[in-house]
Amino acid sequence: MNARLALLSSVDPGVAESEVFRLALQHAVAELGALGGTIHLRGPMSALRLVSATGLPTALTGPWEIIDQEGPLAPARALQEEYREGHGVWIPGVAAERTDPTVPICPSSAPIPGSGLAAVPVIRGDRSIGALTVITGDRGEPTPVQWQFLRAVVAWTEERMVQAPPPAGPVHSELSGDRLRQALKEVRVGSWDWHIANGELIWDEAAMELYGTRPEEYTARVENWMRCVHPDDLGPTLALVDQAIRGHSVFEAEYRVRGLDGTYGWHQARGRATYDENGEPLRMIGMGWDSNESRTARDALSRALRHMSDGFLAVDDTWRITFANLEAERTLGLSEDELFGRILWDLPTVRELPGLERRCRKAAAEDKPVGFDIRVPGTGRRYHLRLVPGPDGRTLYLQDVTEKRRLAEESQAAERAASERAARIAELTAALAKATTARDVVDAVARRVLPPFAASGLIVQTIEDHRLRTVGAIGYEDDFLDVVSNAPLTPGWPSFDVIGGETPAFFSSAAEFVVHYPALADLPGRSGKQAWAFLPLTASGNTFGVCSVSFDRPRGFTDEERTLLTTISALVAQALARARLYDDERSRSRELQRALLPSELPDLPACTSAARYLPAAQGMDVGGDWYDVIPLSGGQVAFVVGDVMGHGLPQAATMGRLRTAVHTLADLELPPDEIMSHLNDIVGNMGEESYVTCLYALYDSITQTCSIARAGHPPPAIVHPDGTVYFPDLTADPPLGAAEPPFETVELKVPEGSLLVLYTDGLVESSKREIDEGMGQLARLLRGAYEAGEQDDLGQLCDTLTAGLLPAEHPSADDAALLIARLHALTGDRVACWPLPEDPRAAGQARRHVREQLSVWGLDDLTATTELLASELVGNVVRHAKGPLQLRLLHGAELICEVFDGSLTMPRIRRATETDEGGRGLQLITALSQRWGTRYTPNGKCIWTEQALQPPVDRREVGPGDGALELMFLNPGEFDDFPELRGLGDLN
């Protein structure tokens, strides 16, 4: 048997645990030739408490006093693994020799002496309760024999711990928070009264219990108390009593007192002396209480503060240091002895921290805790300082947060970068969602993508007919764009490779670009760029183009940037594909709308006119605004302007239907109010959501009157020849589809040369301008044009008005139509009118009036035809209608022959058979006139014909079978001398 084990076996059972631990450690260290050893036992709150140590200085054992039993240190690992046989836990002192070099060997950063740590568990029953650890010397890891010896020593220790008597004093175990609070609640407080002169000491029952005295043993003498106090504490305590009496101050002391069980526990006492009139002490009255538990907690707290990983300083009211733990000593570069009693601001390390004293004094003055970061110059270290004011000074906590702040900053930077990326993607997504045209998409990419990447150029191209068409470009000269625009899609270009491979390509410099495309070596210089990202545009599995982002200087692309640009290109592709569909639809809609509007306005004697249609801003669908100039009979002309509410193809189609309907109704020569009533019926039948505003103006160049009816539409502007502008006061009927006929018609006299200005609300009204304000601006522009003498050119006048009311820099959300007509009168020398009798003589008189008037106008070539037409028309009236009868000739761009009567019956053309005696008159009129028609008048109707002033050549060519007809009507006036043949003009 080993001699040391034999010596341990000879120790009598019943020795104290502390002696057992001392003997076990001494023999274990000696047998292994180790430097020292420790024994730890389990404590509360997952802690291992150092209960014994040998061969080691206090500076080395301090950090080992309390360690985490769940941690990686050797004693804790011995508990966790609970080795009962074989080797225990061995941790080499050199990190490189450990299985995990990152596992610490010591709770502090300071190295340990020796070659390593060997630990074996201490077990009671079936549970490990502690560990024995030795610091090995130069021999390194224990041999199997030495491990066996350690196990035997631990087994002896376990046996003797069971046989050891109870401890003679209180066990200084650490208190948990709950237990400490409960102990303070249950503290016992006793009172005492000491008569100083005669030595009498009176205790209450609580004081007797505190001082371990039974009532029967109580003698009411101060000697009772002195026998209870621990011999080591009696002298200092009595000195404090004497000091308090002499100094007339409060007596405060903490000392050990023997209890009834013979053990000593810590107590506190506090009292004050009373004096007679001569200042001699009479009595001292005070209290005492058990402080054993609180002292244990305070001692544990002091040790924890001393060895805590954060720096801790305590200063008094004058900022003198009263306590500093090990970490504070290391940070400040001074030992505890060098720090104690010194003023904090005098320390060299503190003087190097600008502003620290000011900030701490300010916090102390405000008497509230404050925390802030400080940087130590020259070290790169960063600490968080927390200052907490207290009643007797301040405490300062100093935590090294260098790594923590670095990780936090990196995390914040990563989060910020991710947030910025997400924000960019969200902004770009929102902008692309609003983009309706390809140009909108390019603008959105230029605004949202180029700045964050510090890019300077952008080209977006799509494939059309095996060529790359440039949709939009930013940051390039026109000469370079001419080279790459409409280029054939052929190999040898980065665009071809990117589209064909459907993968992006990144070039960080011009040299890298030339390496890949030597045939395009001159392209970087011509473009003025030094780095490129070529991104395929793919939507719905179809790659239809490429987006090129370029930079003014060489730059690399991180993986994150490549991923982000690729993601962006997918968003751009989706938006561009959608915009291309919209552009195509918009183009078709615009073509349809242009086809539905007048291609050109007619040139009429009654007016000269010009018009403009302005579509809504980009992004808006086509609208339903329209205008028209419709020539009518008798020197009349109709002006129409309308607005179908809403935008889109349905509105454009509705506009086309209504324009056709207006033409049809106008050709029927209906008055304005009836036309509006018919239009109201048409719109009402289209659906409940169809509303249309419309204005219909009928101008008679002979009477120089203008009849106007409107339905929910802005009134026209009338400009007199002197430049006076006014808006007629017209009744505002509801829009078509919501109105209830009849509509009101207003007749206005307009002088020769006046302007009639018709428009839709899109010209004068917007979200930022009321319609009255817009109409006022329209009037000012018209007056200004007259004052500047710019009223003659109506096309130029239209441009002036639209530029002033709808400037290009402020796109409008609504389309607008503008129609300007200069009204002309048909003068009296161009109009001839005669009343006729209501009998067969009327035809002959009509021929004579025609013959004479045409001779005056120099239209002799039209005499024969016109006489025949007039004779036929008058004959029809005499036979089928009633008076009064009137003939009128109008000499304008055409020759118009009109016959008025008092009947409302309209003639109808029909096909006559060979045996019919009548029915050929209207056919004859159709053959001889350019066009003919009828219209209602206030007193009946008017039948009119229209002939060109220069008859077509084919009318002068007479066929073989037409000789008899030519001879018959060679000179119909010759029959007027024969009364019996005067009615021959009636050919029906």
PDB file of C-alpha atoms in Angstrom, residues 718-836:
ATOM      1  CA  ILE A 718     -67.279  84.615 -78.830  1.00  0.00           C
ATOM      2  CA  VAL A 719     -64.706  87.162 -79.960  1.00  0.00           C
ATOM      3  CA  HIS A 720     -65.941  90.201 -81.861  1.00  0.00           C
ATOM      4  CA  PRO A 721     -63.782  91.744 -84.586  1.00  0.00           C
ATOM      5  CA  ASP A 722     -62.594  94.418 -82.149  1.00  0.00           C
ATOM      6  CA  GLY A 723     -61.182  91.782 -79.789  1.00  0.00           C
ATOM      7  CA  THR A 724     -64.004  91.828 -77.249  1.00  0.00           C
ATOM      8  CA  VAL A 725     -64.403  88.419 -75.638  1.00  0.00           C
ATOM      9  CA  TYR A 726     -67.497  87.201 -73.868  1.00  0.00           C
ATOM     10  CA  PHE A 727     -69.120  83.955 -72.874  1.00  0.00           C
ATOM     11  CA  PRO A 728     -72.863  83.787 -73.664  1.00  0.00           C
ATOM     12  CA  ASP A 729     -75.164  83.229 -70.746  1.00  0.00           C
ATOM     13  CA  LEU A 730     -76.562  79.837 -71.694  1.00  0.00           C
ATOM     14  CA  THR A 731     -78.743  77.568 -69.655  1.00  0.00           C
ATOM     15  CA  ALA A 732     -76.605  74.706 -68.317  1.00  0.00           C
ATOM     16  CA  ASP A 733     -78.646  71.588 -69.087  1.00  0.00           C
ATOM     17  CA  PRO A 734     -77.428  68.304 -67.514  1.00  0.00           C
ATOM     18  CA  PRO A 735     -75.108  66.012 -69.484  1.00  0.00           C
ATOM     19  CA  LEU A 736     -76.491  63.722 -72.132  1.00  0.00           C
ATOM     20  CA  GLY A 737     -77.747  60.566 -70.543  1.00  0.00           C
ATOM     21  CA  ALA A 738     -78.936  62.409 -67.447  1.00  0.00           C
ATOM     22  CA  ALA A 739     -80.894  65.291 -69.023  1.00  0.00           C
ATOM     23  CA  GLU A 740     -84.629  65.515 -69.575  1.00  0.00           C
ATOM     24  CA  PRO A 741     -85.656  67.224 -72.861  1.00  0.00           C
ATOM     25  CA  PRO A 742     -86.552  69.712 -74.127  1.00  0.00           C
ATOM     26  CA  PHE A 743     -83.180  71.462 -74.381  1.00  0.00           C
ATOM     27  CA  GLU A 744     -83.017  75.234 -74.497  1.00  0.00           C
ATOM     28  CA  THR A 745     -81.737  76.901 -77.656  1.00  0.00           C
ATOM     29  CA  VAL A 746     -80.273  80.414 -77.561  1.00  0.00           C
ATOM     30  CA  GLU A 747     -79.907  82.513 -80.708  1.00  0.00           C
ATOM     31  CA  LEU A 748     -77.109  85.067 -80.916  1.00  0.00           C
ATOM     32  CA  LYS A 749     -76.310  87.715 -83.518  1.00  0.00           C
ATOM     33  CA  VAL A 750     -72.661  87.536 -84.457  1.00  0.00           C
ATOM     34  CA  PRO A 751     -70.964  90.181 -86.602  1.00  0.00           C
ATOM     35  CA  GLU A 752     -68.981  89.339 -89.696  1.00  0.00           C
ATOM     36  CA  GLY A 753     -65.482  88.138 -88.853  1.00  0.00           C
ATOM     37  CA  SER A 754     -66.284  87.135 -85.281  1.00  0.00           C
ATOM     38  CA  LEU A 755     -64.604  84.083 -83.738  1.00  0.00           C
ATOM     39  CA  LEU A 756     -66.555  81.211 -82.261  1.00  0.00           C
ATOM     40  CA  VAL A 757     -64.308  79.294 -79.816  1.00  0.00           C
ATOM     41  CA  LEU A 758     -65.529  75.870 -78.707  1.00  0.00           C
ATOM     42  CA  TYR A 759     -63.584  73.672 -76.250  1.00  0.00           C
ATOM     43  CA  THR A 760     -63.876  70.823 -73.773  1.00  0.00           C
ATOM     44  CA  ASP A 761     -63.321  71.121 -70.026  1.00  0.00           C
ATOM     45  CA  GLY A 762     -59.883  69.503 -70.262  1.00  0.00           C
ATOM     46  CA  LEU A 763     -58.600  72.763 -71.774  1.00  0.00           C
ATOM     47  CA  VAL A 764     -59.671  75.042 -68.938  1.00  0.00           C
ATOM     48  CA  GLU A 765     -60.124  72.809 -65.875  1.00  0.00           C
ATOM     49  CA  SER A 766     -57.714  70.642 -63.865  1.00  0.00           C
ATOM     50  CA  SER A 767     -57.090  69.491 -60.315  1.00  0.00           C
ATOM     51  CA  LYS A 768     -55.199  72.722 -59.680  1.00  0.00           C
ATOM     52  CA  ARG A 769     -57.455  75.104 -61.618  1.00  0.00           C
ATOM     53  CA  GLU A 770     -61.176  75.742 -61.375  1.00  0.00           C
ATOM     54  CA  ILE A 771     -63.120  76.004 -64.613  1.00  0.00           C
ATOM     55  CA  ASP A 772     -63.967  79.698 -64.037  1.00  0.00           C
ATOM     56  CA  GLU A 773     -60.291  80.465 -63.607  1.00  0.00           C
ATOM     57  CA  GLY A 774     -59.478  78.562 -66.794  1.00  0.00           C
ATOM     58  CA  MET A 775     -62.170  80.371 -68.782  1.00  0.00           C
ATOM     59  CA  GLY A 776     -60.802  83.693 -67.548  1.00  0.00           C
ATOM     60  CA  GLN A 777     -57.332  82.702 -68.693  1.00  0.00           C
ATOM     61  CA  LEU A 778     -58.760  81.677 -72.081  1.00  0.00           C
ATOM     62  CA  ALA A 779     -60.358  85.111 -72.458  1.00  0.00           C
ATOM     63  CA  ARG A 780     -57.076  86.837 -71.593  1.00  0.00           C
ATOM     64  CA  LEU A 781     -55.170  84.789 -74.136  1.00  0.00           C
ATOM     65  CA  LEU A 782     -57.732  85.621 -76.839  1.00  0.00           C
ATOM     66  CA  ARG A 783     -57.571  89.333 -76.072  1.00  0.00           C
ATOM     67  CA  GLY A 784     -53.800  89.167 -76.033  1.00  0.00           C
ATOM     68  CA  ALA A 785     -53.753  87.530 -79.463  1.00  0.00           C
ATOM     69  CA  TYR A 786     -55.916  90.331 -80.891  1.00  0.00           C
ATOM     70  CA  GLU A 787     -53.765  92.981 -79.276  1.00  0.00           C
ATOM     71  CA  ALA A 788     -50.691  91.365 -80.809  1.00  0.00           C
ATOM     72  CA  GLY A 789     -52.378  91.093 -84.224  1.00  0.00           C
ATOM     73  CA  GLU A 790     -52.130  87.287 -84.209  1.00  0.00           C
ATOM     74  CA  GLN A 791     -55.806  86.593 -84.757  1.00  0.00           C
ATOM     75  CA  ASP A 792     -55.686  85.994 -88.515  1.00  0.00           C
ATOM     76  CA  ASP A 793     -53.861  82.656 -88.483  1.00  0.00           C
ATOM     77  CA  LEU A 794     -56.331  80.370 -86.718  1.00  0.00           C
ATOM     78  CA  GLY A 795     -53.873  77.467 -86.567  1.00  0.00           C
ATOM     79  CA  GLN A 796     -51.321  79.646 -84.839  1.00  0.00           C
ATOM     80  CA  LEU A 797     -54.031  80.934 -82.531  1.00  0.00           C
ATOM     81  CA  CYS A 798     -54.938  77.363 -81.558  1.00  0.00           C
ATOM     82  CA  ASP A 799     -51.292  76.675 -80.691  1.00  0.00           C
ATOM     83  CA  THR A 800     -51.093  79.853 -78.627  1.00  0.00           C
ATOM     84  CA  LEU A 801     -54.174  78.930 -76.615  1.00  0.00           C
ATOM     85  CA  THR A 802     -53.146  75.328 -75.978  1.00  0.00           C
ATOM     86  CA  ALA A 803     -49.600  76.348 -75.008  1.00  0.00           C
ATOM     87  CA  GLY A 804     -50.940  78.924 -72.587  1.00  0.00           C
ATOM     88  CA  LEU A 805     -53.590  76.726 -71.032  1.00  0.00           C
ATOM     89  CA  LEU A 806     -51.834  73.338 -71.181  1.00  0.00           C
ATOM     90  CA  PRO A 807     -48.068  73.939 -70.987  1.00  0.00           C
ATOM     91  CA  ALA A 808     -45.920  70.942 -71.857  1.00  0.00           C
ATOM     92  CA  GLU A 809     -44.137  71.000 -68.479  1.00  0.00           C
ATOM     93  CA  HIS A 810     -47.441  70.390 -66.686  1.00  0.00           C
ATOM     94  CA  PRO A 811     -48.980  67.248 -68.197  1.00  0.00           C
ATOM     95  CA  SER A 812     -52.739  67.119 -68.036  1.00  0.00           C
ATOM     96  CA  ALA A 813     -54.719  64.187 -66.717  1.00  0.00           C
ATOM     97  CA  ASP A 814     -57.546  64.839 -69.198  1.00  0.00           C
ATOM     98  CA  ASP A 815     -57.632  65.161 -72.950  1.00  0.00           C
ATOM     99  CA  ALA A 816     -58.813  68.399 -74.528  1.00  0.00           C
ATOM    100  CA  ALA A 817     -60.389  69.548 -77.803  1.00  0.00           C
ATOM    101  CA  LEU A 818     -60.332  73.087 -79.216  1.00  0.00           C
ATOM    102  CA  LEU A 819     -62.256  74.368 -82.253  1.00  0.00           C
ATOM    103  CA  ILE A 820     -61.975  77.961 -83.512  1.00  0.00           C
ATOM    104  CA  ALA A 821     -64.182  79.209 -86.388  1.00  0.00           C
ATOM    105  CA  ARG A 822     -64.138  82.643 -88.006  1.00  0.00           C
ATOM    106  CA  LEU A 823     -67.696  83.307 -89.123  1.00  0.00           C
ATOM    107  CA  HIS A 824     -68.428  84.933 -92.490  1.00  0.00           C
ATOM    108  CA  ALA A 825     -71.679  86.432 -93.695  1.00  0.00           C
ATOM    109  CA  LEU A 826     -73.184  85.818 -97.128  1.00  0.00           C
ATOM    110  CA  THR A 827     -73.677  89.446 -98.274  1.00  0.00           C
ATOM    111  CA  GLY A 828     -76.852  90.774 -99.871  1.00  0.00           C
ATOM    112  CA  ASP A 829     -75.425  90.932-103.413  1.00  0.00           C
ATOM    113  CA  ARG A 830     -74.944  87.182-103.203  1.00  0.00           C
ATOM    114  CA  VAL A 831     -78.543  86.489-102.129  1.00  0.00           C
ATOM    115  CA  ALA A 832     -81.665  86.917-104.259  1.00  0.00           C
ATOM    116  CA  CYS A 833     -85.207  86.232-103.008  1.00  0.00           C
ATOM    117  CA  TRP A 834     -88.650  86.499-104.674  1.00  0.00           C
ATOM    118  CA  PRO A 835     -92.199  85.710-103.582  1.00  0.00           C
ATOM    119  CA  LEU A 836     -94.210  83.645-106.058  1.00  0.00           C
TER     120      LEU A 836
END
